[in-house]
Amino acid sequence: MALLQPAANFDTTRRGAHPVRMTRVAGTVGPPARSLPATLLDDGRVGRHVRVPKTAELVAAHLRRQIVRGELVEGDALPPEAVLMEQFGVSRPTLREAFRVLESEALISVRRGAHGGARVHRPDGHVAARYAGLVLEHRRTTVADVQHARASLETPAVRTLAETATPQVIARLRAALTEAAAAIDGRGQGEADGTTADPRAPLLGFHHLLVELAGNQTLTVIDHMLRHILHQAASHGTGEHPDAVGPVTEEAGPEHQDVHRRLVELIERQDALGAEALWRQHLAEPGTEPLSHAVLDLLGG
Amino acid sequence: MALLQPAANFDTTRRGAHPVRMTRVAGTVGPPARSLPATLLDDGRVGRHVRVPKTAELVAAHLRRQIVRGELVEGDALPPEAVLMEQFGVSRPTLREAFRVLESEALISVRRGAHGGARVHRPDGHVAARYAGLVLEHRRTTVADVQHARASLETPAVRTLAETATPQVIARLRAALTEAAAAIDGRGQGEADGTTADPRAPLLGFHHLLVELAGNQTLTVIDHMLRHILHQAASHGTGEHPDAVGPVTEEAGPEHQDVHRRLVELIERQDALGAEALWRQHLAEPGTEPLSHAVLDLLGG
DNA sequence: GCATATTTGTGCGTATGTATT
DNA sequence: TAATACATACGCACAAATATG
């Protein structure tokens, strides 16, 4: 939570009509105090003709940076509003504007009541997926388009996976296979992925696991975003049928299980070309390619 | 749902008598009027134990949906605060919280002064890129990781491009080549892409053009995001050198121009495998693969 | 330079929800 | 179960900064 050193230099030439504001309290007050490097929100540029940053935006940016840089970690509680007001030297409405912004970014969640207040959450791909989905929905993108994009992501991932396969990676893939096999036989147990609590997670997560094990963090995040968008579109757009999510996001038949098994074997044999070819064919199968040419419909049509 | 739905359309051109005013409580007497009546905020569901949507969040969601769905288009001016207050039945601080949220999402921009107010902007990939960058920075992702991801995106795009090449696509690729050639010989003129006003756009945009012409909107948006992240990281992280953006985001040498030319030829010949192989090799070249193993540093290190 | 319209920031008061006793 | 303290949610009114004409 740090000492939340606010902006000290505001050139805005505020007069003394009001008690001096924006004078940060330098003292470390919070219980768990973290060191915060002296930051300068405004580097003294004078040429800025437009783009006057709002005070709430500055406060939000300050807290956001602390969260992103790890100075504020998951579950950390921010000081009460009154303390933050004094530390930042802003009024309550301004502070609350910053809260709403950060809350919309899922970087904090504010609860009211005793022991309430703002708690920190680490940024996950869901928020990025939400805004990417906004753009896609605005462009009238179809669900099939998103699915095709996700398939395009998996192909290079499989290739890389086959090229850089380690015993640990093979072990995780095989574990996923056995988990999926156990889940398809009846009840399934949770997945180590931790992304969803769906008991069908082992079935749904194999594709994502491929991307994740490929080792590229950016592709992993992107795949997570696309997966989130597809899941949201399936459960929110095409008629509130959570049961219909399966064929839309992933396949779950035993014949697909066989393809998965063969893919792991090819990866284990370091057959990059073979693995890529198999997966490309698998993704192009009509059973996998869904019929949803509907326009993406997030955030409630 | 909620009671914030009757906000009609804020078309500034023709906004007659507002059909439905918010069911604001008329009791605005001395004591602060009851905030939003609990009549419609909660639709009677009993299951939701947590997740109480804030009023500002509802207002922001309402406006956001209008923007995303195209009911409010680029450049549209929202009514003044007073009008929106009455239409939504909320107070000014609440409305301003919603404004800050939408402003942080770049869906509106608020100017003050006469003829000021909030104007609508269509969602572009920059905001999504900003939040994706937040996640990546939080995960200590390196610039090379992002570049590798972008390269992974281009490979299937090139393949698809070769498979579905039309004369129009070939023409656009050739136009980009000639533009880049003209730009590399001295001064360059603008590009039809419209994404950037950089005179070096023809040089920088060839990779993005490949993805764009492949026809997948999702991949196009993602590539735009990654491009934005790399550009921001290059100009903001590695030492404020906008001139150094070139080699980091794209290559610009004449030898690369030759590769680009050969790629277009392969695409024209519908040689998908050859084009993909050439591009994969091109992307794996050490000159293209930069040395930036630095951790991503957006939003100011 | 002046007038006007509009957002911006602030202070304070009340209402409501939540955890603890 | 009921009372209580705490913390946020929301409202209103006023002063200041800003951009336009």
XYZ file of C-alpha atoms (C1' of nucleotides) in Angstrom:
644
model
C 0.000 0.000 0.000
C 2.976 2.166 0.305
C 2.767 5.755 1.150
C 0.973 6.689 -1.994
C 3.025 9.712 -2.608
C 0.838 11.962 -4.641
C 1.718 14.510 -7.190
C 3.702 17.259 -5.605
C 4.118 19.523 -8.574
C 1.019 20.774 -10.203
C 1.793 23.714 -12.353
C -1.835 24.628 -12.631
C -1.124 27.826 -10.767
C -3.726 27.351 -8.168
C -4.108 30.303 -5.954
C -4.403 30.383 -2.255
C -8.098 30.876 -2.142
C -8.320 27.339 -1.010
C -6.107 25.757 1.541
C -3.137 24.417 -0.226
C -3.868 21.109 -1.729
C -1.869 18.481 -3.462
C 0.645 18.685 -0.726
C 1.449 15.116 -0.178
C 2.035 13.738 3.244
C 5.489 12.361 3.020
C 5.361 10.369 6.167
C 4.905 6.643 5.922
C 1.615 6.030 7.486
C 0.072 2.806 6.330
C 0.608 -0.286 8.377
C 2.477 -2.238 5.720
C 4.515 0.475 4.161
C 6.317 -0.176 0.932
C 8.951 2.023 -0.480
C 7.880 4.039 -3.433
C 10.483 5.589 -5.624
C 10.126 9.274 -6.071
C 7.885 9.525 -9.020
C 7.066 12.517 -11.072
C 3.661 12.516 -12.530
C 4.297 15.577 -14.569
C 7.704 16.053 -16.047
C 7.325 19.778 -16.262
C 6.493 19.952 -19.914
C 5.148 23.335 -20.781
C 4.122 22.783 -24.319
C 1.086 20.750 -23.556
C -1.599 22.769 -25.162
C -4.348 20.279 -24.713
C -4.735 17.023 -22.914
C -5.034 18.355 -19.411
C -4.962 15.320 -17.175
C -7.785 15.279 -14.727
C -6.874 14.968 -11.110
C -8.761 11.720 -10.744
C -6.884 10.371 -13.716
C -3.600 11.163 -12.066
C -4.625 9.483 -8.859
C -5.820 6.445 -10.759
C -2.628 6.312 -12.768
C -0.584 6.490 -9.608
C -2.365 3.619 -7.956
C -2.491 1.665 -11.180
C 1.238 1.861 -11.584
C 1.759 0.630 -8.064
C -0.453 -2.321 -8.766
C 1.056 -3.188 -12.106
C 4.578 -2.903 -10.812
C 3.797 -5.215 -7.970
C 4.181 -2.720 -5.155
C 0.589 -3.449 -4.336
C -0.182 -7.109 -4.540
C -3.309 -9.192 -4.710
C -5.468 -8.843 -1.643
C -3.771 -5.775 -0.306
C -6.160 -3.353 1.276
C -5.891 0.297 0.451
C -6.216 2.795 3.270
C -9.672 4.203 3.949
C -10.964 7.010 1.872
C -10.152 9.605 4.473
C -6.523 8.577 4.605
C -6.179 8.468 0.865
C -7.857 11.843 0.614
C -5.233 13.301 2.859
C -2.350 11.449 1.271
C -3.275 12.524 -2.211
C -4.598 15.867 -1.165
C -7.796 15.442 -3.079
C -11.415 15.536 -2.152
C -13.657 12.556 -1.839
C -15.435 12.901 -5.194
C -12.106 13.063 -6.954
C -10.838 10.045 -5.105
C -14.003 8.194 -5.893
C -13.663 8.971 -9.573
C -10.270 7.361 -9.447
C -11.784 4.422 -7.602
C -14.425 3.945 -10.248
C -11.810 3.946 -12.969
C -9.653 1.395 -11.221
C -12.711 -0.622 -10.356
C -13.759 -0.691 -13.989
C -10.310 -2.025 -14.768
C -10.751 -4.714 -12.130
C -7.589 -3.541 -10.458
C -9.421 -2.895 -7.215
C -12.733 -3.904 -5.757
C -14.427 -1.681 -3.268
C -16.636 -3.070 -0.576
C -18.565 -0.970 1.810
C -19.179 -1.549 5.435
C -16.859 -2.261 8.282
C -13.510 -3.573 7.215
C -14.533 -2.622 3.758
C -12.631 -0.382 1.475
C -10.639 -1.007 -1.658
C -8.699 -4.189 -2.142
C -6.145 -4.773 -4.828
C -6.390 -7.364 -7.561
C -3.694 -8.266 -9.984
C -4.482 -7.526 -13.592
C -5.694 -10.549 -15.453
C -6.581 -10.985 -19.053
C -10.287 -10.625 -18.481
C -10.216 -6.856 -18.564
C -8.101 -6.802 -21.673
C -10.490 -9.302 -23.171
C -13.388 -7.068 -22.319
C -11.992 -4.121 -24.210
C -10.788 -6.215 -27.095
C -14.291 -7.608 -27.231
C -15.633 -4.076 -27.341
C -13.576 -3.330 -30.386
C -14.525 -6.575 -32.044
C -18.189 -6.108 -31.326
C -18.037 -2.582 -32.663
C -16.572 -3.969 -35.864
C -19.337 -6.501 -36.153
C -16.926 -9.348 -35.858
C -18.414 -12.816 -35.996
C -17.803 -15.559 -33.514
C -16.304 -17.675 -36.251
C -13.758 -14.960 -36.873
C -12.609 -15.084 -33.280
C -12.470 -18.841 -33.360
C -10.432 -18.784 -36.515
C -8.042 -16.364 -34.909
C -7.647 -18.595 -31.932
C -6.982 -21.543 -34.190
C -4.360 -19.493 -35.975
C -2.691 -18.892 -32.666
C -2.514 -22.543 -31.819
C -0.781 -23.656 -34.952
C 2.530 -21.893 -34.314
C 2.227 -22.836 -30.665
C 2.068 -26.508 -31.534
C 5.043 -26.151 -33.782
C 7.087 -24.424 -31.114
C 5.925 -26.962 -28.608
C 7.196 -29.818 -30.726
C 10.485 -28.071 -31.292
C 11.164 -27.313 -27.671
C 9.474 -30.193 -25.935
C 10.920 -31.088 -22.578
C 10.029 -34.095 -20.443
C 8.179 -31.827 -18.081
C 6.069 -30.443 -20.887
C 5.293 -33.915 -22.157
C 4.335 -34.932 -18.666
C 1.921 -32.046 -18.319
C 0.359 -32.808 -21.659
C -0.070 -36.448 -20.757
C -1.548 -35.470 -17.444
C -4.049 -33.299 -19.234
C -4.927 -36.193 -21.494
C -5.554 -38.558 -18.617
C -7.529 -35.915 -16.786
C -9.666 -35.341 -19.815
C -10.125 -39.059 -20.287
C -11.211 -39.405 -16.688
C -13.545 -36.482 -17.037
C -15.119 -37.824 -20.179
C -15.855 -41.102 -18.465
C -18.056 -39.528 -15.914
C -17.191 -36.978 -13.373
C -14.194 -34.769 -13.733
C -12.002 -33.283 -11.124
C -10.574 -29.807 -11.155
C -7.765 -28.666 -13.308
C -4.466 -27.218 -12.289
C -5.037 -24.344 -14.621
C -7.006 -22.446 -12.066
C -8.753 -20.322 -14.639
C -12.157 -21.853 -14.285
C -13.956 -23.915 -11.744
C -15.874 -25.761 -14.414
C -15.641 -29.505 -13.897
C -15.232 -29.816 -17.651
C -12.102 -27.729 -17.434
C -9.791 -30.601 -18.368
C -11.727 -30.986 -21.554
C -11.859 -27.338 -22.339
C -8.349 -26.476 -21.384
C -6.275 -28.631 -23.652
C -6.082 -26.045 -26.377
C -5.109 -23.347 -23.956
C -2.561 -25.653 -22.395
C -0.887 -26.043 -25.750
C -0.432 -22.328 -26.054
C 0.621 -21.965 -22.453
C 3.260 -24.668 -22.671
C 4.649 -23.164 -25.823
C 6.255 -20.681 -23.504
C 5.231 -17.382 -25.006
C 3.549 -15.215 -22.422
C 2.025 -12.826 -24.891
C 0.392 -15.573 -26.875
C -0.817 -17.095 -23.642
C -2.470 -13.875 -22.609
C -3.984 -13.392 -26.035
C -5.308 -16.920 -26.099
C -6.773 -16.351 -22.684
C -8.456 -13.239 -23.968
C -9.925 -14.984 -26.965
C -11.062 -17.854 -24.822
C -12.762 -15.424 -22.487
C -14.427 -13.617 -25.366
C -15.735 -16.853 -26.834
C -16.990 -18.036 -23.499
C -18.737 -14.747 -22.847
C -20.219 -14.666 -26.317
C -21.444 -18.214 -25.979
C -23.078 -17.733 -22.627
C -24.303 -14.217 -23.166
C -25.067 -13.885 -26.809
C -26.383 -17.024 -28.365
C -29.311 -17.405 -26.133
C -28.202 -17.949 -22.589
C -27.304 -21.557 -23.098
C -24.334 -22.334 -20.943
C -24.650 -25.935 -21.999
C -24.017 -24.916 -25.545
C -20.672 -23.478 -24.638
C -18.922 -26.741 -25.220
C -19.062 -27.061 -28.977
C -18.508 -23.403 -29.398
C -15.377 -23.017 -27.389
C -13.891 -26.452 -27.535
C -14.739 -29.881 -28.699
C -15.292 -32.677 -26.277
C -15.828 -35.880 -28.177
C -13.814 -39.050 -27.775
C -12.632 -38.845 -31.348
C -11.067 -35.516 -30.503
C -9.435 -37.125 -27.553
C -7.751 -39.477 -29.952
C -6.436 -36.594 -32.001
C -5.127 -34.986 -28.849
C -3.360 -38.185 -27.943
C -1.754 -38.463 -31.326
C -0.688 -34.841 -31.130
C 1.124 -35.432 -27.890
C 2.905 -38.376 -29.433
C 4.051 -36.266 -32.349
C 5.215 -33.570 -29.998
C 7.109 -36.121 -27.984
C 8.798 -37.292 -31.166
C 9.748 -33.682 -31.888
C 7.902 -33.960 -35.173
C 7.128 -30.294 -35.529
C 5.864 -30.477 -39.070
C 3.720 -33.505 -38.382
C 2.278 -32.029 -35.240
C 1.499 -28.763 -36.944
C -0.108 -30.513 -39.879
C -2.210 -32.721 -37.662
C -3.370 -29.805 -35.608
C -4.143 -27.673 -38.588
C -6.262 -30.434 -40.009
C -7.889 -30.968 -36.657
C -8.792 -27.315 -36.352
C -10.169 -27.232 -39.868
C -12.516 -30.119 -39.292
C -16.113 -29.157 -39.864
C -17.096 -30.596 -36.533
C -14.713 -28.271 -34.840
C -15.449 -25.293 -36.981
C -18.787 -24.206 -35.636
C -21.697 -22.770 -37.450
C -21.762 -19.564 -35.485
C -21.465 -16.889 -38.060
C -23.354 -14.620 -35.758
C -21.982 -11.251 -34.916
C -20.197 -11.100 -31.638
C -22.560 -9.975 -28.929
C -20.883 -9.251 -25.677
C -22.205 -7.044 -22.899
C -25.755 -8.108 -23.478
C -27.497 -7.625 -26.765
C -31.854 -3.867 -17.215
C -32.111 -1.554 -14.317
C -33.932 1.657 -14.634
C -31.259 3.365 -16.540
C -32.336 1.961 -19.816
C -34.698 4.605 -21.134
C -31.910 6.920 -22.165
C -33.240 7.145 -25.683
C -30.586 8.240 -28.099
C -28.377 11.164 -27.468
C -28.204 12.142 -31.051
C -27.181 15.717 -30.886
C -28.593 16.498 -34.266
C -32.156 15.666 -33.609
C -32.985 15.223 -30.011
C -36.532 16.230 -29.541
C -38.466 16.024 -26.374
C -36.939 13.256 -24.386
C -39.513 10.499 -24.461
C -38.920 8.991 -21.118
C -37.458 10.830 -18.246
C -35.739 8.894 -15.585
C -37.986 7.856 -12.782
C -36.189 10.196 -10.552
C -37.661 10.677 -7.172
C -39.399 13.966 -7.102
C -38.623 14.447 -3.477
C -35.655 16.697 -3.851
C -36.483 18.554 -0.738
C -34.202 19.780 1.932
C -32.672 16.542 3.030
C -30.785 14.720 0.336
C -33.222 12.880 -1.795
C -33.095 9.172 -1.690
C -30.491 8.005 -4.056
C -31.615 5.687 -6.751
C -34.858 4.049 -5.773
C -34.291 0.445 -5.010
C -37.254 -0.401 -7.143
C -35.475 -1.386 -10.291
C -31.829 -1.484 -9.432
C -32.333 -4.927 -8.109
C -34.495 -7.037 -10.317
C -35.571 -9.233 -7.489
C -32.891 -11.812 -7.894
C -31.955 -13.246 -4.590
C -28.968 -15.277 -5.552
C -26.543 -12.494 -6.077
C -24.991 -12.100 -2.714
C -22.250 -9.770 -3.746
C -21.400 -7.690 -6.742
C -23.583 -4.702 -6.176
C -23.200 -2.565 -9.266
C -22.461 1.026 -8.498
C -24.727 3.599 -10.029
C -21.906 5.190 -11.951
C -21.036 1.804 -13.323
C -24.548 1.389 -14.632
C -24.502 4.779 -16.279
C -21.143 4.062 -17.843
C -22.316 0.684 -19.054
C -25.353 2.252 -20.622
C -23.405 4.844 -22.532
C -20.743 2.329 -23.402
C -23.245 0.022 -24.963
C -24.673 2.816 -27.039
C -21.222 3.630 -28.296
C -20.233 0.062 -29.020
C -23.469 -0.708 -30.777
C -23.071 2.300 -32.988
C -26.007 4.281 -31.690
C -23.506 6.927 -30.764
C -20.898 7.418 -33.430
C -17.556 9.086 -33.627
C -17.711 12.789 -32.961
C -21.165 12.804 -31.496
C -21.531 15.214 -28.652
C -23.268 14.095 -25.522
C -25.727 16.436 -23.860
C -24.443 18.722 -21.116
C -24.036 17.363 -17.664
C -27.266 18.894 -16.452
C -29.283 17.164 -19.140
C -27.643 13.841 -18.560
C -28.188 14.219 -14.852
C -31.867 14.592 -15.423
C -32.096 11.873 -18.024
C -30.311 9.366 -15.879
C -31.694 10.622 -12.643
C -28.317 10.764 -10.998
C -26.337 13.456 -9.344
C -23.376 15.187 -10.789
C -20.679 13.281 -8.902
C -22.167 10.010 -10.046
C -22.347 11.172 -13.623
C -18.801 12.383 -13.455
C -17.644 9.035 -12.141
C -19.194 7.457 -15.192
C -17.476 10.055 -17.347
C -14.103 9.271 -15.852
C -14.599 5.586 -16.519
C -15.569 6.122 -20.119
C -12.806 8.624 -20.535
C -10.286 6.119 -19.267
C -11.593 3.742 -21.891
C -11.138 6.411 -24.546
C -14.770 6.061 -25.480
C -15.412 9.723 -24.779
C -13.275 12.792 -24.366
C -14.484 15.652 -22.265
C -13.546 19.216 -22.970
C -14.440 22.044 -20.726
C -15.489 25.505 -21.577
C -18.143 26.771 -23.895
C -19.219 24.304 -26.518
C -17.353 21.763 -24.497
C -18.767 18.595 -23.148
C -18.241 14.956 -23.886
C -17.663 13.740 -27.395
C -17.848 10.148 -28.492
C -14.991 8.157 -29.933
C -15.232 4.754 -31.455
C -13.325 2.059 -29.631
C -9.995 1.355 -31.184
C -7.404 -1.192 -30.306
C -5.305 1.237 -28.348
C -7.303 0.848 -25.166
C -7.297 -2.895 -25.431
C -3.590 -2.707 -26.053
C -3.179 -0.612 -22.957
C -4.793 -3.192 -20.714
C -3.116 -6.101 -22.405
C 0.124 -4.253 -21.855
C -0.761 -3.885 -18.208
C -1.107 -7.613 -17.867
C 2.073 -8.271 -19.777
C 4.035 -5.751 -17.775
C 2.712 -7.222 -14.575
C 3.966 -10.600 -15.714
C 7.372 -9.194 -16.452
C 7.056 -10.008 -20.084
C 9.984 -9.072 -22.263
C 9.805 -7.091 -25.448
C 11.196 -10.055 -27.323
C 8.294 -12.134 -26.109
C 5.825 -9.691 -27.596
C 7.744 -9.563 -30.829
C 7.824 -13.308 -31.030
C 4.094 -13.405 -30.506
C 3.561 -10.936 -33.279
C 5.759 -12.985 -35.550
C 3.712 -16.040 -34.681
C 0.643 -14.160 -35.746
C 2.043 -13.268 -39.108
C 2.957 -16.753 -40.157
C -0.590 -18.119 -40.417
C -1.644 -14.808 -41.915
C 0.834 -15.174 -44.714
C -0.322 -18.692 -45.338
C -3.943 -17.650 -45.480
C -3.020 -14.741 -47.661
C -1.346 -16.996 -50.191
C -4.272 -19.366 -50.167
C -6.905 -16.716 -50.713
C -5.054 -14.152 -52.725
C -7.208 -12.028 -54.966
C -6.017 -9.552 -57.550
C -7.110 -6.725 -55.308
C -5.017 -8.076 -52.469
C -2.018 -8.458 -54.706
C -2.511 -4.928 -55.917
C -2.543 -3.566 -52.404
C 0.571 -5.488 -51.510
C 2.364 -4.230 -54.585
C 1.236 -0.708 -53.807
C 2.688 -1.034 -50.358
C 5.941 -2.249 -51.839
C 6.231 0.670 -54.192
C 5.281 3.079 -51.456
C 7.917 1.644 -49.217
C 10.452 1.789 -52.006
C 9.616 5.402 -52.628
C 9.806 6.148 -48.954
C 13.149 4.473 -48.567
C 14.560 6.549 -51.365
C 13.833 9.776 -49.620
C 10.608 11.199 -48.519
C 7.522 9.110 -48.184
C 3.944 10.027 -48.590
C 1.124 8.939 -46.402
C -0.376 5.526 -46.402
C -3.922 4.528 -47.068
C -3.925 2.596 -43.855
C -4.915 5.591 -41.858
C -3.606 4.172 -38.639
C -0.661 6.472 -38.256
C 0.410 9.777 -39.630
C 4.047 8.798 -39.535
C 5.687 9.393 -42.892
C 7.490 6.114 -42.397
C 4.163 4.354 -42.233
C 4.677 2.545 -45.541
C 7.823 1.040 -44.156
C 6.375 0.149 -40.829
C 3.040 -1.067 -41.997
C 3.896 -3.916 -44.300
C 3.733 -6.517 -41.581
C 0.459 -5.188 -40.342
C -0.855 -5.064 -43.872
C -0.172 -8.751 -44.245
C -2.325 -9.529 -41.260
C -4.991 -7.087 -42.303
C -5.273 -8.475 -45.816
C -5.508 -11.988 -44.468
C -9.072 -11.064 -43.708
C -9.381 -12.028 -40.073
C -10.600 -9.105 -38.019
C -9.623 -10.562 -34.707
C -6.064 -11.165 -35.774
C -5.975 -7.689 -37.216
C -7.035 -6.165 -33.935
C -4.583 -8.284 -32.011
C -1.762 -7.374 -34.321
C -2.700 -3.754 -33.924
C -2.555 -4.175 -30.182
C 0.846 -5.799 -30.260
C 2.114 -3.167 -32.622
C 0.882 -0.476 -30.290
C 2.480 -2.153 -27.307
C 5.801 -2.457 -29.060
C 5.671 1.116 -30.213
C 4.838 2.337 -26.747
C 7.519 0.198 -25.179
C 10.074 1.418 -27.656
C 9.302 5.076 -27.230
C 8.565 5.007 -23.557
C 10.707 2.302 -22.109
C 14.029 2.025 -23.805
C 15.097 5.540 -23.355
C 12.771 7.931 -25.109
C 14.228 7.342 -28.524
C 11.464 7.601 -31.055
C 14.068 7.200 -33.754
C 14.930 3.811 -32.382
C 11.428 2.587 -32.910
C 12.179 1.430 -36.392
C 14.412 -1.546 -35.767
C 12.411 -2.554 -32.782
C 9.007 -2.670 -34.343
C 9.809 -3.237 -37.957
C 12.787 -3.519 -40.176
C 13.477 -0.986 -42.830
C 16.521 -2.074 -44.774
C 16.639 -2.570 -48.514
C 17.468 -6.231 -48.044
C 14.207 -6.604 -46.213
C 12.491 -4.884 -49.038
C 13.754 -7.618 -51.268
C 12.314 -10.261 -48.988
C 9.026 -8.435 -49.014
C 9.047 -8.396 -52.782
C 9.751 -12.095 -53.000
C 6.999 -12.752 -50.510
C 4.470 -10.947 -52.642
C 5.557 -12.988 -55.619
C 5.067 -16.213 -53.722
C 1.677 -15.050 -52.562
C 0.742 -14.174 -56.105
C 1.751 -17.685 -57.173
C -0.486 -19.055 -54.390
C 2.541 -20.821 -52.998
C 1.305 -20.974 -49.429
C 4.006 -23.258 -48.154
C 6.757 -21.322 -49.839
C 5.444 -18.004 -48.618
C 5.070 -19.277 -45.106
C 8.550 -20.755 -45.117
C 10.088 -17.597 -46.476
C 8.353 -15.458 -43.937
C 9.194 -17.721 -41.071
C 12.825 -17.585 -42.019
C 12.611 -13.848 -42.466
C 11.138 -13.374 -39.040
C 13.742 -15.617 -37.466
C 16.630 -13.630 -38.895
C 18.866 -12.239 -36.208
C 18.692 -8.806 -37.751
C 14.966 -8.815 -37.348
C 14.897 -10.465 -34.004
C 16.063 -7.651 -31.784
C 18.209 -7.807 -28.760
C 15.613 -6.365 -26.457
C 15.252 -8.899 -23.749
C 14.264 -6.120 -21.451
C 11.119 -6.389 -19.456
C 8.212 -4.577 -20.942
C 7.959 -1.131 -19.475
C 4.837 0.693 -20.387
C 3.265 3.559 -18.470
C 6.561 5.020 -17.523
C 9.340 3.212 -15.777
C -10.621 42.397 -23.047
C -15.231 40.838 -21.625
C -19.299 37.843 -21.277
C -21.064 33.284 -21.322
C -21.480 28.443 -21.011
C -19.525 24.379 -19.340
C -16.732 21.312 -16.870
C -13.735 20.838 -12.649
C -12.787 20.429 -7.935
C -14.299 20.874 -3.230
C -16.938 20.530 1.288
C -20.441 18.716 3.909
C -24.455 16.188 5.034
C -27.357 11.982 4.904
C -28.333 7.133 3.571
C -27.044 2.427 3.363
C -24.565 -1.652 3.811
C -21.337 -4.683 6.563
C -18.839 -6.658 10.336
C -18.389 -6.901 15.150
C -20.187 -7.110 19.692
C -31.142 -11.677 17.570
C -30.319 -6.838 18.197
C -27.391 -2.884 18.800
C -23.422 -0.407 17.319
C -19.536 1.418 14.987
C -17.317 1.887 10.662
C -16.850 2.858 5.764
C -18.539 3.696 1.487
C -22.566 5.575 -1.685
C -25.026 9.377 -3.067
C -26.765 13.909 -2.962
C -26.631 19.219 -3.090
C -24.424 23.758 -3.342
C -20.537 26.798 -4.186
C -16.108 28.467 -6.102
C -12.685 28.183 -9.813
C -10.671 27.138 -14.264
C -11.414 27.036 -19.183
C -12.722 27.598 -23.927
C -15.691 30.029 -27.169
C -17.420 34.116 -29.336
